[in-house]
Amino acid sequence: MLSLKKLSTNLLRNCGPLGAVSTSLYGSTSQPSPSRPRATEPPKRVVFISQSTDVFSNLAFEDWLYKNWSFEKRSILFLWRNSPCVVIGRHQNPLVEANIPYLESAGVPVARRGSGGGAVYHDHGNLNCTFFTARERYDRRQNLELICNVLNHDFGIQARANSRDDIVVGHDNKVSGTAAKLGRTSAYHHCTLLVRTDRQQLRLALQGDKTIQIKATHSVSSPVANLGDIGGKDMTVEKLLASLGRTYLTEQEQDPRLANGFTLVNPTDDWFPGLGKIEADLRSGEWIEGKTPRFTIRRSVSLPPCLAGTSASANITVQAYHGVVEEVRLEDGLMACEELTDLVLDISTSLKGTPYTPGIFCDISNRLRVPQPLHTQRSFL
Amino acid sequence: MSAASASGTFKASDLQIDFCPPENLKMKPAVKDLVFGRSFTDHMLKIFYTDQSGWGQPRITPLQDLRLHPAAKVLHYSVELFEGMKAFRGVDDEIRLFRPHKNMERMNRTAARCSLPTFDGDELIAILKKMISVDQEWVPHTESSSLYIRPTLIGTEVFPYSTLNKVHPKLGTPVTTPYIGGHWKEQDNTSIDWLIKPTLGVQRPVEALLFVILSPVGPYFSSGFKPVSLLADPQYVRAWPGGMGMMKSGSNYGPTLEVQRYAEAKGLHQVLWLFGPEHRITEVGAMNIFIFLDKGNGEKELVTPPLDGLILPGVTRDSLLTLAREWGEFQVSERDITMTELVQASHDKKLLEMFGAGTAAVVTPVGSIHYQDQVINIPTMDHDQPLNQRFYKTITGIQYGRIPSPWAIPNQ
């Protein structure tokens, strides 16, 4: 007896391209209807591992996945590592969070991610995990528990998640950071794990300029620890990566048929069209510096004898917004001579609209020493 | 009686998967370096067969070398067959297989003729879907990327030793002799002779291995449709009556490599295979051949050689014939066509187009044929809307989900 399945398969085999019903090949608006899995069927799980260590490519890929994919049928754990870099939160000030002059001289990039939260330092000893799910399956706690189970089970490290969603070991030493993004249909939870991070570099990199006054999000610093210090020399990023991936795929409640294994991803535009644009935006000054909220910074600048009145120095405040100078102000203006006041006004006019850099006070100091005649400053306007 | 009943079949529900561990995954090259047949995915499928125990358990494993006894039949007498088919990442990012049942039928027909075991094609399709699902990220998310699927069936002689340490279920001792066909032979003593003695005799193999590997193909663009030049030399014969021309067996392709080299040495691209004293046109390279003629009475005719035993029943060939009949705009003939007729049609300016048809490129336009002392030029692409391009757009439209069709099976 032919089963119904065999009947329909035979039909498909012997008929023309449009099946038994003859309609025009063109102009048919009906989509082929594959048998859809029931909405309640649990999604397959797959582990993506980035083959790039460039923070901009990886952040761009995270964003690309979030924007372009639906996670109804597949949940994804994306594991990635970066070459040394600093990543600040969406609303933070890079000057406050990171030691920009040091990082520039060391060639360490600073990136701004799309999600909120604090600044972190990444290097090869740090593992990033991003859990992608459909919006209704978003469960931060579950992800943190998975990580803690792996650490306890596979590496003998007593780790737990605290109320701030940090993973801590020992006496509240932080080994992770968490950030998240929730959209209408998709969500991701990003967690970083310190395994063998260079803690000295971390400290140096995150020593920002605390004299800057801001309304932006401050990072909350906590004592950190490396999992590698506790887990022994067998604990490496590679091993943790493999353990996390395996556990994610084969967690007890998961039907083994839902596991789809590991795969490498090459986060470039030719593999994922549209990724190039996201990456270019992330690299742009417009994004990194340009999203910095308004801030002011005040320094004492020494004055040349011709300008010095009762004091040999003056307090100058620079105000910037979105990384661009808005105003240069002279504090204690009442005590200054008219020449100084006018000079500072001119400096403000000429520096307004230029990008803020940490070297600006040097520039201001030079301009005070060698004042330009007023008419030459204006001659090109 | 289905072809599968002769040797039973493996079952997709028995499929076991050993995922490639992260440290052994292969780096993905830039998309432009994904040349056909150069890169392979991370996994493969293996299913063993023995006469004694039938088909074994299907296993997806990391891509790995095969271990064969030097007396394995495939190495000596070319007891081998293969298939070529593709999965496509559509415009909606869904993956689709193109007419896989046709390949399964052909694979079983060839197996029966090649002294190899047959199986239920539906089971293999279900397993292929899982394989493609596991390795799907090897297909870029751009338009016109695909995954080439290469199922292969070879005659082995000695079953390769299992690489896993196995313990005899009754004796409890470690087993060093082979694990045959997914079943432990029920023996109750220690002198178990599971080794099937290898033999160089020209005999049917009693063991076989079905394996499948996948190769990602990056996008190629229709601007790359440069017509090819052909060498038509009757001294080289691809297939003959009573032979295996209609089977997709490796033994048909190995001998063509050297002839291909002669053609390239003459500065030509491919070989046009002729047969018989009348120089019948049979195939081109590793593709079927189509010729589009102007009949002179306002009608046109699409010609391709009939399936008389010399011709491989290509899936693309069948698809083009079906489409052409569906369109009903010109005569569609499966008939013999000779070089004489072709030369005459060319003189009379009635030879409109000539193109190969195959899985790799769908259509390959032919620009010229070097035959004896003449060069026949064919204006294949010199029309407003060449038929071969219309075929290409329709077939790829179906494959990439632009045109709904039961020919494109979702990989669910």
PDB file of C-alpha atoms in Angstrom, chain A residues 5-6 9 12-23 25-26 28-37 44 46-49 51 64 68-69 73-74 238 241-242 246 249 256-266 268-273, chain B residues 17 19-23 25-32 34 42-43 89 92-94 96 99 101-102 105 120 122-123 130 133-143 216 322-323 326-327 390 394 398 401-410 412:
ATOM      1  CA  LYS A   5       3.983  10.435   1.595  1.00  0.00           C
ATOM      2  CA  LYS A   6       5.026   8.191  -1.274  1.00  0.00           C
ATOM      3  CA  THR A   9       6.634  12.308  -3.635  1.00  0.00           C
ATOM      4  CA  LEU A  12       6.397  15.712  -7.448  1.00  0.00           C
ATOM      5  CA  ARG A  13       8.775  13.458  -9.318  1.00  0.00           C
ATOM      6  CA  ASN A  14       6.671  13.035 -12.400  1.00  0.00           C
ATOM      7  CA  CYS A  15       5.127  16.411 -12.844  1.00  0.00           C
ATOM      8  CA  GLY A  16       6.448  19.515 -14.506  1.00  0.00           C
ATOM      9  CA  PRO A  17       7.955  22.474 -12.745  1.00  0.00           C
ATOM     10  CA  LEU A  18       4.588  23.736 -11.573  1.00  0.00           C
ATOM     11  CA  GLY A  19       3.103  20.525 -10.307  1.00  0.00           C
ATOM     12  CA  ALA A  20      -0.152  18.983 -11.394  1.00  0.00           C
ATOM     13  CA  VAL A  21      -1.946  22.330 -11.664  1.00  0.00           C
ATOM     14  CA  SER A  22      -1.075  24.140 -14.850  1.00  0.00           C
ATOM     15  CA  THR A  23      -0.595  27.809 -14.242  1.00  0.00           C
ATOM     16  CA  LEU A  25       5.322  30.091 -14.563  1.00  0.00           C
ATOM     17  CA  TYR A  26       5.400  33.817 -14.279  1.00  0.00           C
ATOM     18  CA  SER A  28       2.209  33.412  -9.736  1.00  0.00           C
ATOM     19  CA  THR A  29       2.333  35.234  -6.467  1.00  0.00           C
ATOM     20  CA  SER A  30       2.022  32.295  -4.143  1.00  0.00           C
ATOM     21  CA  GLN A  31       5.172  31.376  -2.310  1.00  0.00           C
ATOM     22  CA  PRO A  32       6.235  27.754  -2.054  1.00  0.00           C
ATOM     23  CA  SER A  33       4.887  26.621   1.274  1.00  0.00           C
ATOM     24  CA  PRO A  34       7.449  24.543   3.110  1.00  0.00           C
ATOM     25  CA  SER A  35       6.061  22.669   6.054  1.00  0.00           C
ATOM     26  CA  ARG A  36       6.654  25.156   8.853  1.00  0.00           C
ATOM     27  CA  PRO A  37       7.756  23.836  12.200  1.00  0.00           C
ATOM     28  CA  LYS A  44      17.955  24.435  16.868  1.00  0.00           C
ATOM     29  CA  VAL A  46      24.393  26.346  16.672  1.00  0.00           C
ATOM     30  CA  VAL A  47      27.716  27.802  17.826  1.00  0.00           C
ATOM     31  CA  PHE A  48      29.386  30.458  15.662  1.00  0.00           C
ATOM     32  CA  ILE A  49      33.076  31.117  16.233  1.00  0.00           C
ATOM     33  CA  GLN A  51      37.775  33.722  12.704  1.00  0.00           C
ATOM     34  CA  TRP A  64      24.512  42.366  11.518  1.00  0.00           C
ATOM     35  CA  ASN A  68      19.265  40.610   9.723  1.00  0.00           C
ATOM     36  CA  TRP A  69      18.321  37.288  11.217  1.00  0.00           C
ATOM     37  CA  LYS A  73      14.149  28.428  14.357  1.00  0.00           C
ATOM     38  CA  ARG A  74      17.767  28.822  15.405  1.00  0.00           C
ATOM     39  CA  GLU A 238      40.359  27.578  23.706  1.00  0.00           C
ATOM     40  CA  LEU A 241      35.352  28.028  24.239  1.00  0.00           C
ATOM     41  CA  ALA A 242      35.023  24.326  23.438  1.00  0.00           C
ATOM     42  CA  ARG A 246      29.508  21.771  23.746  1.00  0.00           C
ATOM     43  CA  LEU A 249      24.601  22.409  22.186  1.00  0.00           C
ATOM     44  CA  PRO A 256      20.237  16.097  20.615  1.00  0.00           C
ATOM     45  CA  ARG A 257      18.656  16.343  17.177  1.00  0.00           C
ATOM     46  CA  LEU A 258      18.409  20.083  17.688  1.00  0.00           C
ATOM     47  CA  ALA A 259      22.166  20.547  17.937  1.00  0.00           C
ATOM     48  CA  ASN A 260      23.728  21.874  14.769  1.00  0.00           C
ATOM     49  CA  GLY A 261      27.359  21.873  15.783  1.00  0.00           C
ATOM     50  CA  PHE A 262      30.110  24.455  15.533  1.00  0.00           C
ATOM     51  CA  THR A 263      31.026  26.593  12.567  1.00  0.00           C
ATOM     52  CA  LEU A 264      33.561  29.312  11.858  1.00  0.00           C
ATOM     53  CA  VAL A 265      32.350  32.651  10.525  1.00  0.00           C
ATOM     54  CA  ASN A 266      34.378  35.009   8.352  1.00  0.00           C
ATOM     55  CA  THR A 268      33.370  40.232   6.033  1.00  0.00           C
ATOM     56  CA  ASP A 269      31.052  41.961   3.624  1.00  0.00           C
ATOM     57  CA  ASP A 270      31.347  39.325   0.897  1.00  0.00           C
ATOM     58  CA  TRP A 271      30.062  36.609   3.235  1.00  0.00           C
ATOM     59  CA  PHE A 272      27.456  38.851   4.869  1.00  0.00           C
ATOM     60  CA  PRO A 273      26.343  41.663   2.570  1.00  0.00           C
TER      61      PRO A 273
ATOM     62  CA  ILE B  17      26.439  12.903  14.154  1.00  0.00           C
ATOM     63  CA  PHE B  19      30.387  17.243  15.223  1.00  0.00           C
ATOM     64  CA  CYS B  20      33.723  18.609  14.132  1.00  0.00           C
ATOM     65  CA  PRO B  21      35.302  20.039  17.291  1.00  0.00           C
ATOM     66  CA  PRO B  22      36.008  23.790  17.240  1.00  0.00           C
ATOM     67  CA  GLU B  23      39.780  23.375  17.093  1.00  0.00           C
ATOM     68  CA  LEU B  25      37.124  23.664  11.962  1.00  0.00           C
ATOM     69  CA  LYS B  26      38.480  25.026   8.704  1.00  0.00           C
ATOM     70  CA  MET B  27      38.954  28.751   8.160  1.00  0.00           C
ATOM     71  CA  LYS B  28      36.629  30.209   5.565  1.00  0.00           C
ATOM     72  CA  PRO B  29      38.417  31.909   2.651  1.00  0.00           C
ATOM     73  CA  ALA B  30      37.257  35.109   0.975  1.00  0.00           C
ATOM     74  CA  VAL B  31      34.164  34.462  -1.144  1.00  0.00           C
ATOM     75  CA  LYS B  32      36.028  35.109  -4.377  1.00  0.00           C
ATOM     76  CA  LEU B  34      35.365  29.757  -3.275  1.00  0.00           C
ATOM     77  CA  ASP B  42      33.751  20.720   7.759  1.00  0.00           C
ATOM     78  CA  HIS B  43      31.739  17.489   7.668  1.00  0.00           C
ATOM     79  CA  ARG B  89      20.657  29.811  -0.733  1.00  0.00           C
ATOM     80  CA  ASP B  92      14.763  34.768   1.091  1.00  0.00           C
ATOM     81  CA  ASP B  93      17.889  33.259   2.692  1.00  0.00           C
ATOM     82  CA  GLU B  94      16.191  29.830   2.772  1.00  0.00           C
ATOM     83  CA  ARG B  96      16.564  24.712  -1.336  1.00  0.00           C
ATOM     84  CA  ARG B  99      15.109  18.023  -7.914  1.00  0.00           C
ATOM     85  CA  HIS B 101      14.871  12.719  -6.350  1.00  0.00           C
ATOM     86  CA  LYS B 102      16.158  12.626  -9.939  1.00  0.00           C
ATOM     87  CA  GLU B 105      16.929   7.498  -9.011  1.00  0.00           C
ATOM     88  CA  ASP B 120      16.023   4.203  -0.561  1.00  0.00           C
ATOM     89  CA  ASP B 122      14.212   9.342   0.257  1.00  0.00           C
ATOM     90  CA  GLU B 123      16.323   8.245   3.229  1.00  0.00           C
ATOM     91  CA  LYS B 130      20.644  17.360   7.901  1.00  0.00           C
ATOM     92  CA  SER B 133      21.784  22.150   7.779  1.00  0.00           C
ATOM     93  CA  VAL B 134      24.953  21.485   9.770  1.00  0.00           C
ATOM     94  CA  ASP B 135      27.320  22.972   7.170  1.00  0.00           C
ATOM     95  CA  GLN B 136      24.996  25.662   5.833  1.00  0.00           C
ATOM     96  CA  GLU B 137      27.224  28.541   6.916  1.00  0.00           C
ATOM     97  CA  TRP B 138      29.664  27.471   4.206  1.00  0.00           C
ATOM     98  CA  VAL B 139      27.252  29.069   1.759  1.00  0.00           C
ATOM     99  CA  PRO B 140      27.712  32.862   1.679  1.00  0.00           C
ATOM    100  CA  HIS B 141      24.612  34.970   2.251  1.00  0.00           C
ATOM    101  CA  THR B 142      24.981  36.683  -1.095  1.00  0.00           C
ATOM    102  CA  GLU B 143      22.813  35.954  -4.089  1.00  0.00           C
ATOM    103  CA  PRO B 216      30.713  25.661  -1.446  1.00  0.00           C
ATOM    104  CA  THR B 322      10.283  20.061 -19.697  1.00  0.00           C
ATOM    105  CA  LEU B 323      10.379  23.866 -19.641  1.00  0.00           C
ATOM    106  CA  GLU B 326       5.710  23.735 -21.247  1.00  0.00           C
ATOM    107  CA  TRP B 327       6.375  26.966 -23.139  1.00  0.00           C
ATOM    108  CA  ARG B 390      16.141  32.465 -20.976  1.00  0.00           C
ATOM    109  CA  THR B 394      14.226  30.458 -15.413  1.00  0.00           C
ATOM    110  CA  ILE B 398      13.488  28.454  -9.529  1.00  0.00           C
ATOM    111  CA  GLY B 401      13.325  30.914  -4.894  1.00  0.00           C
ATOM    112  CA  ARG B 402      12.404  33.829  -7.168  1.00  0.00           C
ATOM    113  CA  ILE B 403       9.989  31.582  -9.093  1.00  0.00           C
ATOM    114  CA  PRO B 404       7.896  29.218  -6.965  1.00  0.00           C
ATOM    115  CA  SER B 405       8.158  25.618  -8.130  1.00  0.00           C
ATOM    116  CA  PRO B 406       7.911  22.110  -6.695  1.00  0.00           C
ATOM    117  CA  TRP B 407      11.313  21.468  -8.283  1.00  0.00           C
ATOM    118  CA  ALA B 408      12.953  23.439  -5.481  1.00  0.00           C
ATOM    119  CA  ILE B 409      12.626  21.489  -2.225  1.00  0.00           C
ATOM    120  CA  PRO B 410      13.132  23.458   1.002  1.00  0.00           C
ATOM    121  CA  GLN B 412      13.682  21.690   6.248  1.00  0.00           C
TER     122      GLN B 412
END
